[in-house]
C-alpha cells in the first residue's frame, strides 16, 4: 500500500450517501476528512454550510497575472443497493486484481482524490503550483446539486476563474486518454395513475372499471415508436445536429463500437433511433427512459387484485439546445392528453439539469489534450458523454467559464452498480494527469 492508496482507502470508508437522511452525519464526516487533508497540504480551506450537505473550498496563494483554474469534484456517493450483490462490503475498500473495490472508488472519490494528490505532489516537488487553484467539492451531486448553483451565485466573485476541470466522466478504454466536451442534460418526473378508491377483487369488479396497471402500461408504451424514437410532440425541436467531424471521430473511438456496447451491457442486441450509431445515440441524441414502473401485487404466487394505483418514474436525457423545463412541459402535455379513460393522472416533477457542449479545439481544450497526451503517452480521443453533471452548464451561465472533462471512469467500473471499482493504473495516471494539466493550463 502506497501513502496515496492509504488516503484513498480512508476517503472511501465514509458512507457518504447523499440521498439517505440516515447518512447525514457520515456525509459531514467525509467533508471533515477532506478539510483535514487539504489543510494539511497548506491550502486555505473552508467548509461552507448549505441547506443540505456542506461545500468544501480550498485554494493556494493566488498571484496576479496567473491563470485561475477551478477543479470540481463530488464527495457524495450513490446508495449501495442491492448490498448482497457486492463481492466485498462497499465501504470496506479492498485491493484485488489491480483494482480498488468500493462505492465511490471511481464515481467520484478516486478521480477527485487523484487531483488532490497531484497537487500535493507538485507542492512537494516544486514548492508551489503554476496556477491559481480553487478546489470546489460538493456533497450533493448524486441528488442533482440542489444547493450548488445558489452557492455559485452568492460567491461569484470569490469563485471567478478562467477554466474548470473535472474528472467525473468516462474513459473509452484502458490507456486511451479521453477528453469530454459535452454532457447530456436531464429532466425527471414520476407519474401516478389512480383508479378505484382501494385495491379491488379483480373478479368481482374487473371489467367494470379501468385497471391503473394496464393504463400505465399503455401510457408508457405510447412514449416511443417501434424504432425507439420519442413520440412526445416537439421533443426533437431544439436538438442540435451532430457535426461531421464528430461522427468521423466517434466512428474510430476505441471501446465505442457496437460490439463494445453489446459486450459491456450484456444485452442480446442493440436498439435505438435509426440512422445513428450506438455512440451517437448515447452521446448526442436525447432519450426518454423508464427508470421504474409498478403497481399491483408484487409478492410470491398470485393475488387476484385490481390495483388502486400504478406508477412510473421517467427521466429524459437531453442534448444541446433542449431546455429541461420546456421538455418537462411537453412531456406533461403529452401524458395529460394520452392518459387512458377511467383513471386520473398525477405528475410529480423531479430534478433537472441543462445539457452542455464546448469546443474541444479551443486553446484551453488543446492544453487539456496536451496534458492527456503527456500523462498517458498516446493520442486523446474527443467525446461527448451520455451521463449528466448538471452543474457544468451552471458554471458557464453563472461563472462564464467552460469546463474540461478529463474522464477516468472505465466502462467496467460499475459506477452506481454493485462492485464499483477503480483501477490502480487510472488512480496513478490521474495524479500524473493533474500535474501535467496544471502545467499546460499555466502556459499560453
Ligand atoms: N459521474 C456521473 C456522471 C457521468 C458518469 C458522466 C459517466 C459521464 C460518464 C455523475 O456522478 C452522475 O451519475 N450524475 C447523475 C446526475 C443526476 C443524478 C442529476 C446522472 O448522470 O445520472
Ligand atoms: Mn454518479
Coordinates of C-alpha atoms and ligand atoms in Angstrom, one line a residue:
X1 CA 0.0 0.0 0.0
X2 CA 1.3 3.4 -1.0
X3 CA 0.5 6.5 1.0
X4 CA -1.7 7.6 -1.9
X5 CA -3.8 4.4 -1.6
X6 CA -3.9 4.8 2.2
X7 CA -5.5 8.2 1.6
X8 CA -8.0 6.8 -0.9
X9 CA -9.0 3.9 1.4
X10 CA -9.6 6.4 4.2
X11 CA -11.7 8.6 2.0
X12 CA -13.7 5.6 0.7
X13 CA -14.6 4.3 4.2
X14 CA -17.0 7.2 4.7
X15 CA -20.5 6.0 3.6
X16 CA -21.3 9.5 2.2
X17 CA -24.6 8.5 0.6
X18 CA -26.2 11.9 -0.1
X19 CA -29.7 10.8 -0.7
X20 CA -30.0 8.9 2.6
X21 CA -31.1 11.0 5.6
X22 CA -29.6 8.4 7.9
X23 CA -26.2 9.1 6.4
X24 CA -26.2 12.8 7.0
X25 CA -23.5 12.7 9.7
X26 CA -21.4 10.4 7.6
X27 CA -21.5 12.8 4.7
X28 CA -20.4 15.6 7.0
X29 CA -17.6 13.5 8.5
X30 CA -16.4 12.8 5.0
X31 CA -16.3 16.6 4.3
X32 CA -14.3 16.9 7.6
X33 CA -11.8 14.4 6.3
X34 CA -11.4 16.4 3.1
X35 CA -10.9 19.6 5.1
X36 CA -8.1 18.0 7.2
X37 CA -6.4 16.6 4.0
X38 CA -6.5 19.9 2.2
X39 CA -5.5 22.0 5.2
X40 CA -2.6 19.6 5.8
X41 CA -1.4 20.3 2.3
X42 CA -1.1 24.0 3.1
X43 CA -4.2 25.2 1.3
X44 CA -6.6 27.7 2.7
X45 CA -9.6 25.6 3.2
X46 CA -13.2 26.5 4.1
X47 CA -16.3 24.4 4.9
X48 CA -19.5 26.2 3.7
X49 CA -22.8 25.2 5.1
X50 CA -25.8 24.9 2.7
X51 CA -29.4 23.8 3.4
X52 CA -28.1 20.3 2.5
X53 CA -24.6 18.9 2.7
X54 CA -21.5 21.1 3.0
X55 CA -19.4 22.5 0.2
X56 CA -15.6 22.4 0.7
X57 CA -13.5 25.1 -1.0
X58 CA -9.6 25.2 -0.9
X59 CA -7.1 27.5 -2.6
X60 CA -3.4 28.2 -2.8
X61 CA -1.9 31.7 -2.6
X62 CA -3.2 33.4 -5.7
X63 CA -0.8 35.6 -7.6
X64 CA -1.9 38.3 -10.1
X65 CA -1.2 37.5 -13.7
X66 CA -1.6 33.8 -13.5
X67 CA -4.4 31.7 -14.8
X68 CA -7.0 30.6 -12.2
X69 CA -8.1 27.0 -12.5
X70 CA -11.0 25.5 -10.7
X71 CA -11.1 21.8 -10.1
X72 CA -14.6 20.4 -9.1
X73 CA -15.5 17.1 -7.7
X74 CA -18.1 15.4 -5.5
X75 CA -17.5 13.5 -2.3
X76 CA -21.0 12.1 -2.1
X77 CA -21.9 8.6 -3.5
X78 CA -24.8 6.7 -4.7
X79 CA -26.6 4.1 -2.5
X80 CA -25.2 0.6 -2.5
X81 CA -28.4 -1.3 -3.2
X82 CA -28.6 -4.2 -3.6
X83 CA -25.9 -4.8 -0.8
X84 CA -26.0 -8.6 -1.3
X85 CA -24.5 -8.4 -4.8
X86 CA -21.2 -6.9 -3.6
X87 CA -18.2 -9.2 -3.5
X88 CA -16.7 -7.2 -0.7
X89 CA -18.5 -4.7 1.5
X90 CA -19.0 -1.4 -0.3
X91 CA -17.4 0.8 2.4
X92 CA -14.6 -1.5 3.3
X93 CA -12.3 -0.9 0.3
X94 CA -10.3 -3.8 -1.0
X95 CA -7.4 -4.1 -3.4
X96 CA -7.9 -7.1 -5.8
X97 CA -6.7 -7.7 -9.4
X98 CA -5.2 -4.2 -9.7
X99 CA -8.4 -2.5 -8.8
X100 CA -9.8 -0.8 -5.7
X101 CA -13.3 -2.1 -5.0
X102 CA -15.7 0.2 -3.1
X103 CA -18.7 2.5 -3.6
X104 CA -17.3 5.8 -4.9
X105 CA -14.0 4.4 -6.0
X106 CA -14.5 5.8 -9.5
X107 CA -17.6 8.0 -9.0
X108 CA -16.1 10.3 -7.8
X109 CA -13.7 9.9 -4.8
X110 CA -10.9 8.1 -6.7
X111 CA -10.9 10.5 -9.6
X112 CA -11.2 13.6 -7.4
X113 CA -8.5 12.5 -4.9
X114 CA -6.2 11.9 -7.8
X115 CA -6.4 15.7 -8.5
X116 CA -5.8 16.4 -4.8
X117 CA -2.8 14.1 -4.7
X118 CA -1.4 15.5 -7.9
X119 CA -1.5 19.0 -6.3
X120 CA 0.1 17.6 -3.2
X121 CA 2.9 16.1 -5.2
X122 CA 3.5 19.3 -7.2
X123 CA 3.6 21.3 -4.0
X124 CA 6.1 18.8 -2.5
X125 CA 8.3 18.7 -5.6
X126 CA 8.1 22.3 -6.7
X127 CA 7.1 24.2 -3.5
X128 CA 4.3 25.9 -5.4
X129 CA 1.7 25.5 -8.2
X130 CA 2.0 27.1 -11.6
X131 CA -1.6 28.4 -11.4
X132 CA -4.1 30.0 -9.0
X133 CA -6.1 27.0 -7.9
X134 CA -9.6 26.7 -6.5
X135 CA -10.8 23.3 -5.4
X136 CA -14.6 23.1 -5.2
X137 CA -16.0 19.9 -3.7
X138 CA -19.7 19.3 -3.1
X139 CA -21.7 16.6 -1.3
X140 CA -24.9 16.6 -3.4
X141 CA -24.0 15.8 -7.0
X142 CA -25.8 12.5 -6.9
X143 CA -29.0 14.2 -5.9
X144 CA -28.9 16.9 -8.6
X145 CA -26.7 19.5 -6.8
X146 CA -29.8 21.4 -5.4
X147 CA -27.7 23.9 -3.4
X148 CA -24.6 24.5 -5.6
X149 CA -26.0 26.9 -8.2
X150 CA -27.2 29.3 -5.4
X151 CA -23.8 28.9 -3.8
X152 CA -22.1 29.9 -7.1
X153 CA -24.5 32.9 -7.4
X154 CA -23.7 34.1 -3.9
X155 CA -20.0 33.8 -4.3
X156 CA -19.5 34.6 -7.9
X157 CA -16.5 36.9 -7.2
X158 CA -14.6 34.6 -4.9
X159 CA -15.1 31.8 -7.4
X160 CA -14.1 33.7 -10.5
X161 CA -11.8 31.6 -12.7
X162 CA -10.6 31.1 -16.2
X163 CA -11.4 27.4 -16.7
X164 CA -12.8 24.4 -14.8
X165 CA -11.5 20.9 -14.9
X166 CA -13.4 17.8 -13.7
X167 CA -12.6 14.1 -13.7
X168 CA -16.0 12.6 -13.2
X169 CA -16.7 11.1 -16.7
X170 CA -15.8 8.2 -18.9
X171 CA -12.6 6.9 -20.4
X172 CA -13.4 5.0 -23.5
X173 CA -10.8 2.2 -23.0
X174 CA -7.9 1.5 -20.7
X175 CA -4.9 3.6 -21.7
X176 CA -6.9 5.8 -24.1
X177 CA -6.9 9.3 -22.8
X178 CA -10.4 10.8 -23.2
X179 CA -11.4 14.5 -23.3
X180 CA -15.1 15.0 -22.8
X181 CA -16.6 18.2 -24.3
X182 CA -20.3 17.6 -23.8
X183 CA -22.8 16.2 -21.2
X184 CA -26.4 15.3 -21.6
X185 CA -28.9 17.3 -19.6
X186 CA -31.7 15.6 -17.7
X187 CA -35.3 16.1 -16.6
X188 CA -37.0 13.6 -14.3
X189 CA -40.6 13.0 -13.3
X190 CA -42.8 10.5 -11.5
X191 CA -46.4 9.8 -12.6
X192 CA -49.1 8.1 -10.7
X193 CA -52.3 6.8 -12.3
X194 CA -55.2 6.3 -9.8
X195 CA -58.4 4.3 -10.4
X196 CA -60.7 2.8 -7.7
X197 CA -60.6 4.1 -4.1
X198 CA -58.9 0.9 -3.0
X199 CA -57.4 -2.4 -4.3
X200 CA -60.4 -4.4 -5.6
X201 CA -61.3 -8.1 -6.2
X202 CA -60.4 -8.5 -9.8
X203 CA -63.2 -10.9 -10.4
X204 CA -65.9 -9.0 -8.6
X205 CA -65.0 -5.6 -10.3
X206 CA -62.6 -6.4 -13.1
X207 CA -64.3 -5.4 -16.4
X208 CA -66.4 -2.7 -14.9
X209 CA -63.6 -0.2 -14.0
X210 CA -60.3 0.7 -15.6
X211 CA -57.1 -1.0 -14.3
X212 CA -54.4 1.6 -13.5
X213 CA -51.6 -1.0 -14.1
X214 CA -53.0 -1.6 -17.6
X215 CA -53.4 2.1 -18.1
X216 CA -49.8 2.9 -17.1
X217 CA -48.5 0.2 -19.5
X218 CA -50.5 1.8 -22.3
X219 CA -49.3 5.3 -21.4
X220 CA -45.7 4.2 -21.2
X221 CA -45.9 2.1 -24.4
X222 CA -47.1 5.2 -26.3
X223 CA -44.0 7.2 -25.4
X224 CA -41.8 5.7 -28.2
X225 CA -42.5 4.4 -31.7
X226 CA -41.4 0.9 -32.7
X227 CA -37.9 2.1 -33.5
X228 CA -37.4 3.9 -30.2
X229 CA -38.0 7.5 -31.3
X230 CA -39.7 9.6 -28.7
X231 CA -43.3 10.4 -29.6
X232 CA -43.7 13.5 -27.3
X233 CA -44.8 16.4 -29.5
X234 CA -41.9 18.8 -30.2
X235 CA -39.4 16.6 -28.3
X236 CA -36.7 16.9 -31.1
X237 CA -37.5 20.6 -32.0
X238 CA -34.3 22.1 -30.5
X239 CA -31.9 19.2 -30.9
X240 CA -28.6 20.4 -32.4
X241 CA -27.3 18.3 -35.3
X242 CA -24.1 16.3 -34.9
X243 CA -21.1 17.9 -36.6
X244 CA -19.5 15.8 -39.4
X245 CA -16.1 15.8 -37.6
X246 CA -17.8 14.3 -34.5
X247 CA -19.3 11.4 -36.5
X248 CA -16.0 10.8 -38.2
X249 CA -14.0 10.8 -34.9
X250 CA -16.5 8.8 -32.9
X251 CA -16.6 6.0 -35.5
X252 CA -12.9 5.4 -34.7
X253 CA -13.0 5.7 -30.9
X254 CA -11.8 2.5 -29.3
X255 CA -14.3 0.9 -26.9
X256 CA -17.3 2.7 -28.6
X257 CA -18.1 0.2 -31.4
X258 CA -21.4 -1.6 -31.5
X259 CA -19.6 -4.8 -30.3
X260 CA -18.3 -3.0 -27.3
X261 CA -21.8 -1.8 -26.3
X262 CA -23.0 -5.3 -26.6
X263 CA -20.2 -6.7 -24.5
X264 CA -20.3 -4.1 -21.8
X265 CA -24.1 -4.1 -21.4
X266 CA -24.7 -7.8 -21.8
X267 CA -27.8 -7.1 -23.9
X268 CA -28.8 -9.6 -26.6
X269 CA -29.0 -6.8 -29.3
X270 CA -28.7 -3.1 -29.7
X271 CA -31.8 -1.0 -30.1
X272 CA -32.4 2.7 -30.8
X273 CA -33.1 5.6 -33.0
X274 CA -32.5 4.7 -36.7
X275 CA -29.7 6.5 -38.6
X276 CA -27.3 6.8 -35.6
X277 CA -24.6 4.5 -34.2
X278 CA -24.8 3.4 -30.6
X279 CA -22.2 6.0 -29.5
X280 CA -24.1 8.7 -31.4
X281 CA -27.4 7.7 -29.7
X282 CA -25.8 7.9 -26.3
X283 CA -23.6 11.0 -26.7
X284 CA -25.6 13.3 -29.0
X285 CA -29.2 12.2 -29.1
X286 CA -32.0 12.8 -26.5
X287 CA -33.8 9.9 -24.9
X288 CA -36.7 9.1 -22.6
X289 CA -36.1 6.1 -20.2
X290 CA -38.4 4.4 -17.8
X291 CA -36.4 4.1 -14.6
X292 CA -39.1 2.2 -12.7
X293 CA -42.6 1.1 -13.1
X294 CA -45.0 -0.7 -10.8
X295 CA -48.4 -1.2 -9.3
X296 CA -50.4 -4.2 -8.0
X297 CA -49.3 -7.3 -6.3
X298 CA -45.5 -7.9 -6.3
X299 CA -45.3 -10.8 -3.8
X300 CA -44.9 -14.6 -4.3
X301 CA -47.6 -16.5 -6.0
X302 CA -50.8 -14.9 -7.4
X303 CA -53.3 -12.5 -5.9
X304 CA -56.4 -11.6 -7.9
X305 CA -56.4 -7.9 -7.4
X306 CA -57.3 -4.9 -9.4
X307 CA -54.8 -2.3 -8.1
X308 CA -56.0 1.2 -7.0
X309 CA -52.9 2.8 -8.5
X310 CA -49.8 2.4 -10.6
X311 CA -46.7 4.5 -11.1
X312 CA -43.8 5.1 -13.4
X313 CA -40.6 7.0 -12.9
X314 CA -39.2 8.6 -16.0
X315 CA -36.1 10.6 -17.0
X316 CA -35.2 12.2 -20.2
X317 CA -31.6 12.8 -21.2
X318 CA -31.2 16.0 -23.2
X319 CA -28.7 17.4 -25.7
X320 CA -28.0 21.0 -26.8
X321 CA -30.1 23.1 -27.3
X322 CA -33.0 21.4 -25.5
X323 CA -34.3 23.0 -22.3
X324 CA -35.2 20.8 -19.4
X325 CA -38.3 23.0 -18.3
X326 CA -39.6 23.1 -21.9
X327 CA -39.2 19.3 -22.3
X328 CA -41.0 18.7 -19.0
X329 CA -43.9 20.9 -20.1
X330 CA -44.1 19.0 -23.4
X331 CA -44.0 15.7 -21.6
X332 CA -46.7 16.8 -19.1
X333 CA -48.9 17.8 -22.0
X334 CA -48.4 14.5 -23.8
X335 CA -49.1 12.5 -20.7
X336 CA -52.3 14.5 -20.0
X337 CA -53.6 14.0 -23.5
X338 CA -52.7 10.3 -23.7
X339 CA -54.0 9.2 -20.3
X340 CA -56.4 6.3 -21.0
X341 CA -60.0 6.7 -19.8
X342 CA -61.1 5.7 -16.3
X343 CA -58.0 6.8 -14.4
X344 CA -56.6 10.1 -13.1
X345 CA -53.1 11.3 -13.6
X346 CA -50.8 13.0 -11.1
X347 CA -47.3 14.2 -12.2
X348 CA -44.5 14.9 -9.7
X349 CA -41.7 16.7 -11.5
X350 CA -38.2 15.8 -10.2
X351 CA -34.7 17.4 -10.5
X352 CA -33.3 18.6 -13.8
X353 CA -30.1 19.9 -15.4
X354 CA -29.1 21.5 -18.7
X355 CA -27.1 19.9 -21.4
X356 CA -23.6 21.1 -22.1
X357 CA -21.2 21.2 -25.1
X358 CA -18.0 23.2 -25.6
X359 CA -15.3 23.4 -28.3
X360 CA -12.6 20.8 -27.5
X361 CA -10.3 22.7 -30.0
X362 CA -10.3 25.9 -28.1
X363 CA -6.8 27.0 -26.7
X364 CA -7.7 25.6 -23.2
X365 CA -9.2 22.4 -24.8
X366 CA -5.9 22.0 -26.6
X367 CA -4.0 22.4 -23.4
X368 CA -6.1 19.6 -21.8
X369 CA -5.3 17.5 -24.8
X370 CA -1.6 18.1 -24.4
X371 CA -1.8 17.2 -20.7
X372 CA -3.6 13.9 -21.5
X373 CA -1.1 13.0 -24.2
X374 CA 1.7 13.6 -21.7
X375 CA 0.1 11.6 -18.9
X376 CA -0.9 8.6 -21.0
X377 CA 1.6 8.7 -23.8
X378 CA -1.0 8.4 -26.5
X379 CA -3.4 10.5 -28.6
X380 CA -6.5 11.6 -26.7
X381 CA -10.0 11.0 -28.2
X382 CA -12.7 13.6 -28.0
X383 CA -16.2 12.6 -27.0
X384 CA -19.4 13.8 -25.5
X385 CA -20.9 12.0 -22.6
X386 CA -24.2 10.2 -22.1
X387 CA -24.3 11.0 -18.4
X388 CA -25.1 14.3 -16.7
X389 CA -23.3 16.7 -14.4
X390 CA -25.9 19.4 -14.3
X391 CA -23.7 21.9 -12.5
X392 CA -21.4 22.2 -15.6
X393 CA -23.8 24.3 -17.6
X394 CA -24.5 26.4 -14.5
X395 CA -20.7 27.0 -14.3
X396 CA -21.0 28.5 -17.7
X397 CA -24.1 30.5 -17.0
X398 CA -23.1 31.8 -13.6
X399 CA -19.2 32.0 -13.7
X400 CA -19.0 32.4 -17.5
X401 CA -16.4 29.6 -18.0
X402 CA -16.1 26.4 -19.9
X403 CA -15.3 23.0 -18.3
X404 CA -12.7 20.4 -19.4
X405 CA -13.8 16.8 -18.7
X406 CA -10.8 14.6 -18.2
X407 CA -12.6 11.3 -17.5
X408 CA -11.1 8.3 -15.8
X409 CA -14.2 6.1 -15.5
X410 CA -13.8 2.9 -17.4
X411 CA -16.9 1.2 -18.9
X412 CA -16.5 -1.7 -16.4
X413 CA -16.0 0.5 -13.4
X414 CA -19.7 -0.4 -12.4
X415 CA -20.5 3.1 -11.2
X416 CA -23.9 3.3 -9.5
X417 CA -23.9 -0.6 -9.5
X418 CA -22.6 -3.3 -7.1
X419 CA -18.8 -3.9 -7.2
X420 CA -17.9 -0.4 -8.3
X421 CA -14.1 -0.3 -8.8
X422 CA -11.2 1.9 -9.9
X423 CA -8.0 0.6 -11.5
X424 CA -4.8 1.5 -9.6
X425 CA -3.5 2.3 -13.0
X426 CA -6.0 5.1 -13.5
X427 CA -5.6 6.4 -10.0
X428 CA -1.9 6.8 -10.6
X429 CA -2.5 8.2 -14.1
X430 CA -4.9 10.7 -12.6
X431 CA -2.2 12.0 -10.3
X432 CA 0.2 12.5 -13.3
X433 CA -2.6 13.9 -15.4
X434 CA -3.3 16.6 -12.7
X435 CA 0.3 17.6 -12.7
X436 CA 0.5 17.9 -16.5
X437 CA -2.8 19.7 -16.6
X438 CA -1.8 22.5 -14.3
X439 CA 1.5 22.9 -16.1
X440 CA -0.3 23.1 -19.5
X441 CA -3.0 25.4 -18.3
X442 CA -0.4 27.8 -17.0
X443 CA 1.1 28.2 -20.5
X444 CA -0.3 30.5 -23.1
Ligands
LIG1 N1 -20.1 10.9 -12.7 C1 -21.5 10.8 -13.1 C2 -21.8 11.3 -14.5 C3 -21.1 10.6 -15.6 C4 -20.7 9.3 -15.5 C5 -20.9 11.2 -16.8 C6 -20.1 8.6 -16.6 C7 -20.3 10.6 -17.8 C8 -19.9 9.3 -17.7 C9 -22.3 11.6 -12.1 O1 -21.9 11.4 -10.8 C10 -23.8 11.1 -12.2 O2 -24.1 10.0 -12.0 N2 -24.7 12.0 -12.5 C11 -26.1 11.7 -12.5 C12 -26.7 13.1 -12.4 C13 -28.1 13.1 -11.9 C14 -28.3 12.5 -10.6 C15 -28.6 14.5 -11.9 C16 -26.5 11.0 -13.7 O3 -26.0 11.2 -14.8 O4 -27.5 10.2 -13.6
LIG2 MN1 -22.7 9.3 -10.2

